[in-house]
Coordinates of N, CA, C and O in Angstrom, one line a residue:
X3 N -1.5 137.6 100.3 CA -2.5 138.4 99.9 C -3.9 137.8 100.2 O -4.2 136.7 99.7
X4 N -4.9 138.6 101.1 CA -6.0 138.1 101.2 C -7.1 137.7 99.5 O -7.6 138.5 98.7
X5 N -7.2 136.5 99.4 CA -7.6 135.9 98.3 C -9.3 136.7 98.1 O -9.8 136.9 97.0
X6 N -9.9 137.0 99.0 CA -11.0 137.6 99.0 C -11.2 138.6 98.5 O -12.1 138.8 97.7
X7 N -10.2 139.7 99.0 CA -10.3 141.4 98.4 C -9.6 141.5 97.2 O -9.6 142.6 96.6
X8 N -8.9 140.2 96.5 CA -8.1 140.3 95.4 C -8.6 140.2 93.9 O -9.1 139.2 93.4
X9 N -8.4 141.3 93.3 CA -8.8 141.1 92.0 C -7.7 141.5 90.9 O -6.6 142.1 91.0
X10 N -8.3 140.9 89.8 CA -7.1 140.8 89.1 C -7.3 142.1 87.7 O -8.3 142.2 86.9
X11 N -6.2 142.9 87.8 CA -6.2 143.9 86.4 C -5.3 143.7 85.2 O -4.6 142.7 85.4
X12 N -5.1 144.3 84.3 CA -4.2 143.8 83.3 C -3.8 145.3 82.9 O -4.6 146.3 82.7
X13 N -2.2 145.1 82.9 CA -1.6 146.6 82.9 C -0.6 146.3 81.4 O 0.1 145.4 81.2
X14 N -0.9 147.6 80.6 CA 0.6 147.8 79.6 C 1.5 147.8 80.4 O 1.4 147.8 81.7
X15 N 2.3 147.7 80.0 CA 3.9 147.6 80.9 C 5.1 148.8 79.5 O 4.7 148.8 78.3
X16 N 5.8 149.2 79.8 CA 6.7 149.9 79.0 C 8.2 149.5 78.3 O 9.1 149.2 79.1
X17 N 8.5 149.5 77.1 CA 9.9 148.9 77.3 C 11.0 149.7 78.2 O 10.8 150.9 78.5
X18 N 12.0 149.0 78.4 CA 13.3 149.6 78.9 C 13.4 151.2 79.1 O 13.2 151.7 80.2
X19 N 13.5 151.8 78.0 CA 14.4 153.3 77.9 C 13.1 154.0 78.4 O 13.3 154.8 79.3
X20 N 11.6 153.7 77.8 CA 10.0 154.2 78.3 C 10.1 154.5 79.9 O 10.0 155.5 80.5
X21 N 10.3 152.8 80.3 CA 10.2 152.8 81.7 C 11.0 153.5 82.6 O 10.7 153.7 83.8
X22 N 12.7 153.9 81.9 CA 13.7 154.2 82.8 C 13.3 156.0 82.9 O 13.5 156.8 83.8
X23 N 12.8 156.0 81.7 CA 12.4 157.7 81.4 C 11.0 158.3 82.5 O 10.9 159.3 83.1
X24 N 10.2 157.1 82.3 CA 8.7 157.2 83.2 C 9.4 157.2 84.9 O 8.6 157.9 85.5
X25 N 10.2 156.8 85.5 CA 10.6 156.5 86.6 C 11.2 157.4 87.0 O 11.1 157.6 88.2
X26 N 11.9 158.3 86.4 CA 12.6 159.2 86.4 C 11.4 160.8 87.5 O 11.3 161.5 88.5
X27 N 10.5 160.3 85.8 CA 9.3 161.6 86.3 C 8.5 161.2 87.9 O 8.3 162.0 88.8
X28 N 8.3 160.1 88.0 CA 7.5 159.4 89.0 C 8.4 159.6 90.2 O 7.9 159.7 91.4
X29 N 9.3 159.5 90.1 CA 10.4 159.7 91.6 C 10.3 161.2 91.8 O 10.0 161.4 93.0
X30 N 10.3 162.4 91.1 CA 9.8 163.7 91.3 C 8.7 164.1 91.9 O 8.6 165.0 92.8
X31 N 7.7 163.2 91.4 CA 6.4 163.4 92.1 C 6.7 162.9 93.3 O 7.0 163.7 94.2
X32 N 6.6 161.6 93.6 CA 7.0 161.1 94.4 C 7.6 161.7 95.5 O 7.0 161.6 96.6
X33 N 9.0 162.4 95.6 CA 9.9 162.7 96.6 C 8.8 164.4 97.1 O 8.7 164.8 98.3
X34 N 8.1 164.8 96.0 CA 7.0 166.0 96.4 C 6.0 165.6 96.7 O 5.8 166.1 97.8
X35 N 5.1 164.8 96.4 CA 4.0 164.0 97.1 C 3.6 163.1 97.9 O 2.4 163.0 98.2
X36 N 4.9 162.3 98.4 CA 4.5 160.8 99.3 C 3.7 160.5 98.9 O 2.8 160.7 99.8
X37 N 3.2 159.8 97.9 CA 2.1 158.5 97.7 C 2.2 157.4 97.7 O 3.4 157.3 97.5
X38 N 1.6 156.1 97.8 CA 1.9 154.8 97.7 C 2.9 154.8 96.7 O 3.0 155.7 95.8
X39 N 3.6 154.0 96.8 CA 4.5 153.5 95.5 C 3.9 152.3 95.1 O 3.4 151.3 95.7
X40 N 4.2 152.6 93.8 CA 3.5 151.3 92.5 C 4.4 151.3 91.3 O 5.2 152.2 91.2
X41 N 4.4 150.3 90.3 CA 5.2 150.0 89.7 C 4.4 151.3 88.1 O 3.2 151.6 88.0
X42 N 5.6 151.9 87.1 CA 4.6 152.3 86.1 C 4.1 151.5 85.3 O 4.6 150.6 84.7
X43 N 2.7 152.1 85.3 CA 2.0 151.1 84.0 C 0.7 151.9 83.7 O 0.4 152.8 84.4
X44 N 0.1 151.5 82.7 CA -1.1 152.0 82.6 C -1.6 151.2 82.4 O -1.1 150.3 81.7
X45 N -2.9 151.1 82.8 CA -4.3 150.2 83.5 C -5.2 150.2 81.9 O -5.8 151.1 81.3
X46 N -5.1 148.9 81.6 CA -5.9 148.4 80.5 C -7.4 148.1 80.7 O -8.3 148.6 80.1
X47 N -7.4 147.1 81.7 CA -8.5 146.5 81.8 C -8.6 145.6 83.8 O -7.8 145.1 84.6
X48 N -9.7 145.8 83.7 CA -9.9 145.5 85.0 C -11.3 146.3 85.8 O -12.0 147.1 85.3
X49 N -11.5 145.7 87.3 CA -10.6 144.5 87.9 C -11.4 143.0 87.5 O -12.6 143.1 87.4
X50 N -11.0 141.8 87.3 CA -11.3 140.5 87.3 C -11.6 140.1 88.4 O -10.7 140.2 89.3
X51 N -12.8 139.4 88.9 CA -12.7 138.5 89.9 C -11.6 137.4 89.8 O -11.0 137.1 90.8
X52 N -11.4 136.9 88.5 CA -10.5 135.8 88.4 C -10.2 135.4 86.8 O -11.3 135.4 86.1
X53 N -8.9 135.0 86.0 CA -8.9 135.0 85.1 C -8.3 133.5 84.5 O -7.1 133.4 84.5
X54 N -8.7 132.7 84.2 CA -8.8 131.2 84.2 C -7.6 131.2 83.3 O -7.2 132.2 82.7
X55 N -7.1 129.7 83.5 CA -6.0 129.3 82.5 C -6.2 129.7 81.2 O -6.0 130.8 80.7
X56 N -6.8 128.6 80.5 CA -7.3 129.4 79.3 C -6.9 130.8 78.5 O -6.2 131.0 77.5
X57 N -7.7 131.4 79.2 CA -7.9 133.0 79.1 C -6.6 133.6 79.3 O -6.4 134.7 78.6
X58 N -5.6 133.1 80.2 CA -4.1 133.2 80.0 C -3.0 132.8 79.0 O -1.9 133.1 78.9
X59 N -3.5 132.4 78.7 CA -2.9 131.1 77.7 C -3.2 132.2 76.1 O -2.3 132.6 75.3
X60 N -4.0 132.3 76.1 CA -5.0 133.5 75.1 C -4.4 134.5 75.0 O -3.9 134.9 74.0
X61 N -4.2 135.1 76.5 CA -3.0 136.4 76.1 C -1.9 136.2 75.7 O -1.3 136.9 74.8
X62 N -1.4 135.2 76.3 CA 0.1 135.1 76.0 C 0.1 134.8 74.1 O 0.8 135.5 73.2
X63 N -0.6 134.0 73.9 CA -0.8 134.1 72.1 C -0.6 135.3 71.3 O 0.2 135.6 70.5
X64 N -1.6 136.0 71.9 CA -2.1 137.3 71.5 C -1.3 138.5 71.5 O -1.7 139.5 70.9
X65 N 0.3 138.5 72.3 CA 1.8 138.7 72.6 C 2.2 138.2 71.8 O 2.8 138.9 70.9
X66 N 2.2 137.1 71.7 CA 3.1 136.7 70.8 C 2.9 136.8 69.4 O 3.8 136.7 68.6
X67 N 1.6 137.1 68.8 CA 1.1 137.3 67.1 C 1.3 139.1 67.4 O 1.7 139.5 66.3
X68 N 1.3 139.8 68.0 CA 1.2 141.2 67.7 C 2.3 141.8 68.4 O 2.8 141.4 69.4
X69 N 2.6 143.0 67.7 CA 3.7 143.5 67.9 C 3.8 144.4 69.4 O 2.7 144.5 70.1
X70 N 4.8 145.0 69.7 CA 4.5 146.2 70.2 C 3.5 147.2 69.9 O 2.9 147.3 68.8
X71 N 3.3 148.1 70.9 CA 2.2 149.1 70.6 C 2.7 150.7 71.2 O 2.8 151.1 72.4
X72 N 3.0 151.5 69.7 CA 3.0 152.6 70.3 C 1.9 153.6 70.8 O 0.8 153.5 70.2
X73 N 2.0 154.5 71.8 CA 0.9 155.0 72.6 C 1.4 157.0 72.5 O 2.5 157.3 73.0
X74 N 0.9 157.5 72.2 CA 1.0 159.3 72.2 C 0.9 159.8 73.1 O -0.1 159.3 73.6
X75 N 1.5 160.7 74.1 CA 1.2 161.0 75.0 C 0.7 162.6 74.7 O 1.2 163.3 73.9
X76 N -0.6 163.0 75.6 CA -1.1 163.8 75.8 C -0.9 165.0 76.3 O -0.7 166.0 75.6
X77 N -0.8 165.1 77.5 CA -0.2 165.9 78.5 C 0.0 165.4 79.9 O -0.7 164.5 80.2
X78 N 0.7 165.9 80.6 CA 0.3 165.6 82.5 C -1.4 166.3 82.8 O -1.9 167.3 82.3
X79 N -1.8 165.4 83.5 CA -3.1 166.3 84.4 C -3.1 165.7 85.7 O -2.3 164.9 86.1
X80 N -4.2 166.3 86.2 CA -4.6 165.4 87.4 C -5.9 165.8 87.4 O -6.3 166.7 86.6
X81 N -6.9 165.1 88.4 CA -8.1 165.3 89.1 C -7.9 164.9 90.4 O -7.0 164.4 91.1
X82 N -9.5 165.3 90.7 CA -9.8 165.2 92.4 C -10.1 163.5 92.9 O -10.7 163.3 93.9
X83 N -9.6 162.3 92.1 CA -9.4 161.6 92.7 C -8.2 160.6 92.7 O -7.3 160.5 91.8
X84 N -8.3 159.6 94.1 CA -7.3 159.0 94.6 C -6.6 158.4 93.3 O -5.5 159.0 93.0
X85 N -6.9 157.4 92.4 CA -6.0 156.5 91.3 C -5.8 157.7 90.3 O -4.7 157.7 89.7
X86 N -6.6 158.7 90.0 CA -6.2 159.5 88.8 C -5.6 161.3 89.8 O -6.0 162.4 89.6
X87 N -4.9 160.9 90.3 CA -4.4 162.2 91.4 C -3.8 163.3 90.4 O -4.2 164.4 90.1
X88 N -2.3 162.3 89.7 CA -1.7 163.1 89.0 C -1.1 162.0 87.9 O -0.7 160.9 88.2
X89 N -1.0 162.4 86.8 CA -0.6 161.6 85.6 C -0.3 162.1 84.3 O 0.3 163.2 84.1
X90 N -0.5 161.4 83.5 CA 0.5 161.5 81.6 C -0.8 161.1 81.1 O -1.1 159.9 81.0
X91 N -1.8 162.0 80.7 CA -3.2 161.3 79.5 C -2.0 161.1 78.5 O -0.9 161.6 78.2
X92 N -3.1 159.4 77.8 CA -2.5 158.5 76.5 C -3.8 159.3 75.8 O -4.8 159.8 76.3
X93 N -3.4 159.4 74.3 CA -4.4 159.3 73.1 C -4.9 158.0 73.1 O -4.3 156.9 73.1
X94 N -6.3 158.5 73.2 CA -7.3 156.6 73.2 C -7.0 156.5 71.7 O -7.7 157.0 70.8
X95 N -5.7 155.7 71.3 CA -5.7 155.4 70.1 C -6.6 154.1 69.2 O -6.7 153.3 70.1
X96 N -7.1 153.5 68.1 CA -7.3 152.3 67.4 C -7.1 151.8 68.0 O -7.8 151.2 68.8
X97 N -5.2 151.7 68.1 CA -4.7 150.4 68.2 C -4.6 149.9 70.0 O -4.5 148.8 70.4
X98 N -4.6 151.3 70.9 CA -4.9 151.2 72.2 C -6.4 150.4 72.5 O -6.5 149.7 73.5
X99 N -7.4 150.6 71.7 CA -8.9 150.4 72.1 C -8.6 148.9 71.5 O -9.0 148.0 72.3
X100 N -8.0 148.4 70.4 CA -8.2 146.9 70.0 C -7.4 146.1 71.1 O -7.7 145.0 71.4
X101 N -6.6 146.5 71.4 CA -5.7 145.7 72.8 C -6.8 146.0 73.7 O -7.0 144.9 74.3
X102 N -7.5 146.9 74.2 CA -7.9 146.5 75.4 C -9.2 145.7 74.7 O -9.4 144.8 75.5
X103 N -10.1 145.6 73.6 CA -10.7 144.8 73.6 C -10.5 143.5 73.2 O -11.6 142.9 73.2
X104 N -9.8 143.0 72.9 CA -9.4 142.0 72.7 C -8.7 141.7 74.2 O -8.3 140.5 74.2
X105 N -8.5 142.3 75.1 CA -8.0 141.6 76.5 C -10.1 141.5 76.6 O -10.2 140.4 76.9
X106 N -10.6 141.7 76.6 CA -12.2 141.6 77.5 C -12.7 140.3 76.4 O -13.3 139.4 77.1
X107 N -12.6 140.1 75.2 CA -12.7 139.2 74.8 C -12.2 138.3 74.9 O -12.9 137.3 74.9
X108 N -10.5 138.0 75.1 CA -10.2 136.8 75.9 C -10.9 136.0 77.2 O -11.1 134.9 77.3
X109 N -11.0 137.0 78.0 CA -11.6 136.8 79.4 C -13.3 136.7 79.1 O -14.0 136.6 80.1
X110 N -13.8 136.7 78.0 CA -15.2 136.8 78.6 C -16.1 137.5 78.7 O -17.4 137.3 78.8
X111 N -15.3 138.9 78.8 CA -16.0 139.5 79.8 C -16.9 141.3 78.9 O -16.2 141.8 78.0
X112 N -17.6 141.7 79.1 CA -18.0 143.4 78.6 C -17.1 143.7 78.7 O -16.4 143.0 79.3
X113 N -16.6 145.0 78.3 CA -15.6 146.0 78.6 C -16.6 146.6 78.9 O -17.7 146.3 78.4
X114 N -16.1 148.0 80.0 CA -16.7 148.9 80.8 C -16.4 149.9 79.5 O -15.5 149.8 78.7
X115 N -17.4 150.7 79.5 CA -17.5 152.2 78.3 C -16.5 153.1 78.7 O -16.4 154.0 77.8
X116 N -15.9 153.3 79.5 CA -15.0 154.6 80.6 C -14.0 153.8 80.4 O -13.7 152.7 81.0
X117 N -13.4 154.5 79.3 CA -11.7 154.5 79.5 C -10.9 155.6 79.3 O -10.8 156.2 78.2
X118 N -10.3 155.8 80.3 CA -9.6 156.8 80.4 C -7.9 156.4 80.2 O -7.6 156.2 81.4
X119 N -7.1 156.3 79.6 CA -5.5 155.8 79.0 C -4.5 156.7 79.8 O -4.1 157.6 79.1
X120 N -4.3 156.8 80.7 CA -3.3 157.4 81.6 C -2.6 156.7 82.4 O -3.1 155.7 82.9
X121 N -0.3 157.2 82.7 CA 0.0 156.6 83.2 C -0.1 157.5 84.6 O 0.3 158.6 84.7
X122 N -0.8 156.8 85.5 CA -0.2 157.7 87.0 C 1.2 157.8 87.7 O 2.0 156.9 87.8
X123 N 1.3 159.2 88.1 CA 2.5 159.3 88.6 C 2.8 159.1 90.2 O 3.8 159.1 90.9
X124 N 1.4 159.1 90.4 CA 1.3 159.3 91.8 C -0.6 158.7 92.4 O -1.5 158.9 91.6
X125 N -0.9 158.2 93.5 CA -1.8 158.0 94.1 C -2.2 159.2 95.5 O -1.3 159.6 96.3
X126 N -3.1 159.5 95.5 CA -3.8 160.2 96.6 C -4.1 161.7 96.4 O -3.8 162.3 95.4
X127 N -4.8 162.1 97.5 CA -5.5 163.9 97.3 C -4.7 164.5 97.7 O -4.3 164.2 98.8
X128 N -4.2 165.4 97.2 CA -3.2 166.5 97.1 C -4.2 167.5 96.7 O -5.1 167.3 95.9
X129 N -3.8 168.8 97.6 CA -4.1 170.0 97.5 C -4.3 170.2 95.5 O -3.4 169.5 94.9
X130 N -5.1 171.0 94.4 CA -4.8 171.3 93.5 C -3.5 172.0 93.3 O -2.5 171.4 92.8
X131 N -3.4 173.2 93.7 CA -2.5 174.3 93.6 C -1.0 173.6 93.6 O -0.2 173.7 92.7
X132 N -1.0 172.8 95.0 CA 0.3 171.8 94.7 C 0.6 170.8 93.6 O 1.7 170.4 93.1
X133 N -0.3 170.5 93.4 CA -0.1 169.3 91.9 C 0.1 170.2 90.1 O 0.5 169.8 89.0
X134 N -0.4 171.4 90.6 CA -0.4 172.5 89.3 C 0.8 173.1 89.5 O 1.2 173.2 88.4
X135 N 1.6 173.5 90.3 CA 2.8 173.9 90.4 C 4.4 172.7 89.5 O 5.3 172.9 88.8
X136 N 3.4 171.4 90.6 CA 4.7 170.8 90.6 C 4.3 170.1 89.2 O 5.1 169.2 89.0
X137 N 3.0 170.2 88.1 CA 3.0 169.9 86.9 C 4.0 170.8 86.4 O 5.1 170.4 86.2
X138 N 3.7 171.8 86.2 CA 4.7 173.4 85.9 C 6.4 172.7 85.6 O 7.1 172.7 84.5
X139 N 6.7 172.3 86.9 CA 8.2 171.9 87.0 C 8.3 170.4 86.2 O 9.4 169.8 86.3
X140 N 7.8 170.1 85.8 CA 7.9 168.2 85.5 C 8.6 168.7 83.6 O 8.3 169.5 82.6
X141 N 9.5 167.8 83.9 CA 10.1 167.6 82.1 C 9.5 167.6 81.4 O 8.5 167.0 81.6
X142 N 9.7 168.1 80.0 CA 8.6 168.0 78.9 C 8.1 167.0 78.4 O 9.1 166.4 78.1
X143 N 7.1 166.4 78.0 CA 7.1 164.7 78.1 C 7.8 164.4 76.5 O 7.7 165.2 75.6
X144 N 8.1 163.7 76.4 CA 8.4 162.8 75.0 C 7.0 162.2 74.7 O 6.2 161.9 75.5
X145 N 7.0 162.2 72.9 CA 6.0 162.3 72.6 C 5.0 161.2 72.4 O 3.9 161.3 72.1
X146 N 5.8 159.9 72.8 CA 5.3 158.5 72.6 C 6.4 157.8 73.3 O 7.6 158.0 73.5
X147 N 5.4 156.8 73.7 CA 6.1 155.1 74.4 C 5.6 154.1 74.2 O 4.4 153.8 74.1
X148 N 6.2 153.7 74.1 CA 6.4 151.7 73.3 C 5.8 150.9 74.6 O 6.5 150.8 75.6
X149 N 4.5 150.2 74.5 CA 3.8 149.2 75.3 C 4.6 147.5 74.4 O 4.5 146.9 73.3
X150 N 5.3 147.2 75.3 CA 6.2 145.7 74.8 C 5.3 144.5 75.9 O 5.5 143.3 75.9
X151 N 4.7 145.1 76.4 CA 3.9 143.7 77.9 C 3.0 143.8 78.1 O 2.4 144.9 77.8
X152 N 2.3 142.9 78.6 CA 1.2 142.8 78.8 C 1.2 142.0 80.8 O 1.9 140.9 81.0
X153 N 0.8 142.3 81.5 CA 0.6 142.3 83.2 C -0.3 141.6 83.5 O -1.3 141.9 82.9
X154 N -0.6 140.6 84.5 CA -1.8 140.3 84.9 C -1.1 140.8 86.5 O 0.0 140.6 86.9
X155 N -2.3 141.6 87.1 CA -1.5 142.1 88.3 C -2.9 141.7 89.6 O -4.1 141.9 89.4
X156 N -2.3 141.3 90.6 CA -3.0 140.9 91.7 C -3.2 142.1 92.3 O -2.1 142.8 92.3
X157 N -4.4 142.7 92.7 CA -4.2 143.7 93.9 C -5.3 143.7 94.9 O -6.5 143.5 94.6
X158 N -4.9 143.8 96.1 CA -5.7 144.0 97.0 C -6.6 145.2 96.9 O -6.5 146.0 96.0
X159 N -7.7 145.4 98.0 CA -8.3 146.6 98.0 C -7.0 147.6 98.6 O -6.9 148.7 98.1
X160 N -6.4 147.4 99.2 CA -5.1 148.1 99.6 C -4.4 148.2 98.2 O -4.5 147.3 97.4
X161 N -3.6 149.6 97.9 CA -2.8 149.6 96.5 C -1.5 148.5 97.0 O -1.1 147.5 96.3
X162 N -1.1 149.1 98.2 CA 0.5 148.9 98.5 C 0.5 147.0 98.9 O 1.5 146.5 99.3
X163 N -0.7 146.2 98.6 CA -0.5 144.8 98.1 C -1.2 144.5 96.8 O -2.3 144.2 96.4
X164 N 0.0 144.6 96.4 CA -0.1 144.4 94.6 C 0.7 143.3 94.2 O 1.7 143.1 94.9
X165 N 0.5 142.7 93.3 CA 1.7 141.3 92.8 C 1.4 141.4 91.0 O 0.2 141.6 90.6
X166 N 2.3 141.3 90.2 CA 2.7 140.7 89.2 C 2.6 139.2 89.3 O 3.2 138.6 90.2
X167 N 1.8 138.5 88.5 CA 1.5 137.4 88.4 C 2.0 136.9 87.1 O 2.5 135.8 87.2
X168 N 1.9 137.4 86.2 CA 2.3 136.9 84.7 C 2.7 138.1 84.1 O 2.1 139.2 84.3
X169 N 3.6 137.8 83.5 CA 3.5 138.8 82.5 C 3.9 138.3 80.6 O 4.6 137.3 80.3
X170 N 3.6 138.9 80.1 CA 3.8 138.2 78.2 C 4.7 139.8 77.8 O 4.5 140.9 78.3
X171 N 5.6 139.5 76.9 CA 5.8 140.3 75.7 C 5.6 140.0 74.8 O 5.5 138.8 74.4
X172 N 5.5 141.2 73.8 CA 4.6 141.3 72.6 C 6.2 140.6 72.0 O 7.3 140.3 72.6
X173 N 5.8 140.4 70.6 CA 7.1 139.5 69.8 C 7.7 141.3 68.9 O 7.3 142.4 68.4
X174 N 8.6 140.9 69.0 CA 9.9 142.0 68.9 C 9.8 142.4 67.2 O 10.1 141.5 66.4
X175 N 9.4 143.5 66.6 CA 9.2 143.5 65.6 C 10.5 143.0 64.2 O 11.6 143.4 64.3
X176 N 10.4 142.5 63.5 CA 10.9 142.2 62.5 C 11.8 143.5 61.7 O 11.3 144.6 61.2
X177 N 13.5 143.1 61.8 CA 14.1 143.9 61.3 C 14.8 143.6 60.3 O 15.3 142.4 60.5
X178 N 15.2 144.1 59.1 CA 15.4 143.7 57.8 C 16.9 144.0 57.5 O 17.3 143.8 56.4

């Protein structure tokens, strides 16, 4: 990966049954859309020029003291651009906005004011009419999914060089 164009973002990641269910939808789009392929996740925070030991070390803590996080799902949409083509809006919930600030506070760094909580299903410009059809056809969503990880993900200015660099799980909630 060219170290130059590379910056680093931090993605929720899904547990098991989330992700097997999310994959399912995304191969639909997918086999109708041809877009890059990418792993699912939804985009917390980013991009980083660079995210020091430390500041790694911090998340993984920060996994480890808190639990999973459940997330609501909205509806499918799309817009007219490339990363938000077509997707699942999240409810910007509390507990969604304290994870992602608490990732900008590890790092250092402002959080940007524009957050938008969506998983994409797909990358690139597609006609509207086609992406409103083939919303039409897509399974009814389930009403919530369980964020268990936390991602530090390498990406180029190209999508299709991306790397998983670390990843943390949250600590497994306590059962009685």
């Amino acid at each position: 990966m060219n170290v130059l164009n590379k910056r680093i973002w931090i993605w929720c990641e899904f547990s098991s049954n989330d992700s097997d269910y999310l994959n399912k939808i995304q191969d639909i789009v997918q086999n109708n859309l041809r877009g890059p392929k990418f792993k699912i996740h939804l985009t917390l925070a980013g991009p980083f020029q660079n995210i020091d030991n430390y500041s790694v070390e911090e998340i993984k803590k920060y996994c480890d003291q808190h639990s999973p996080i459940e997330v609501n799902t909205h509806s499918y949409g799309s817009k007219e651009k490339f990363f938000q083509s077509l997707f699942i809006s999240i409810d910007k919930s509390k507990k969604l906005e304290d994870l992602r600030k608490a990732m900008f506070k590890i790092n250092c760094r402002n959080r940007t004011k524009n957050f938008f909580p969506h998983i994409s299903l797909s990358y690139g410009i597609f006609q509207p009419k086609i992406k409103e059809n083939l919303i039409n056809s897509l399974p009814r969503l389930k009403r919530s999914f369980l964020i268990d990880k936390i991602s530090l993900v390498e990406i180029n200015e190209h999508i299709s060089l991306w790397k998983i660099s670390k990843s943390f799980s949250f600590k497994t909630a306590l059962t009685i």
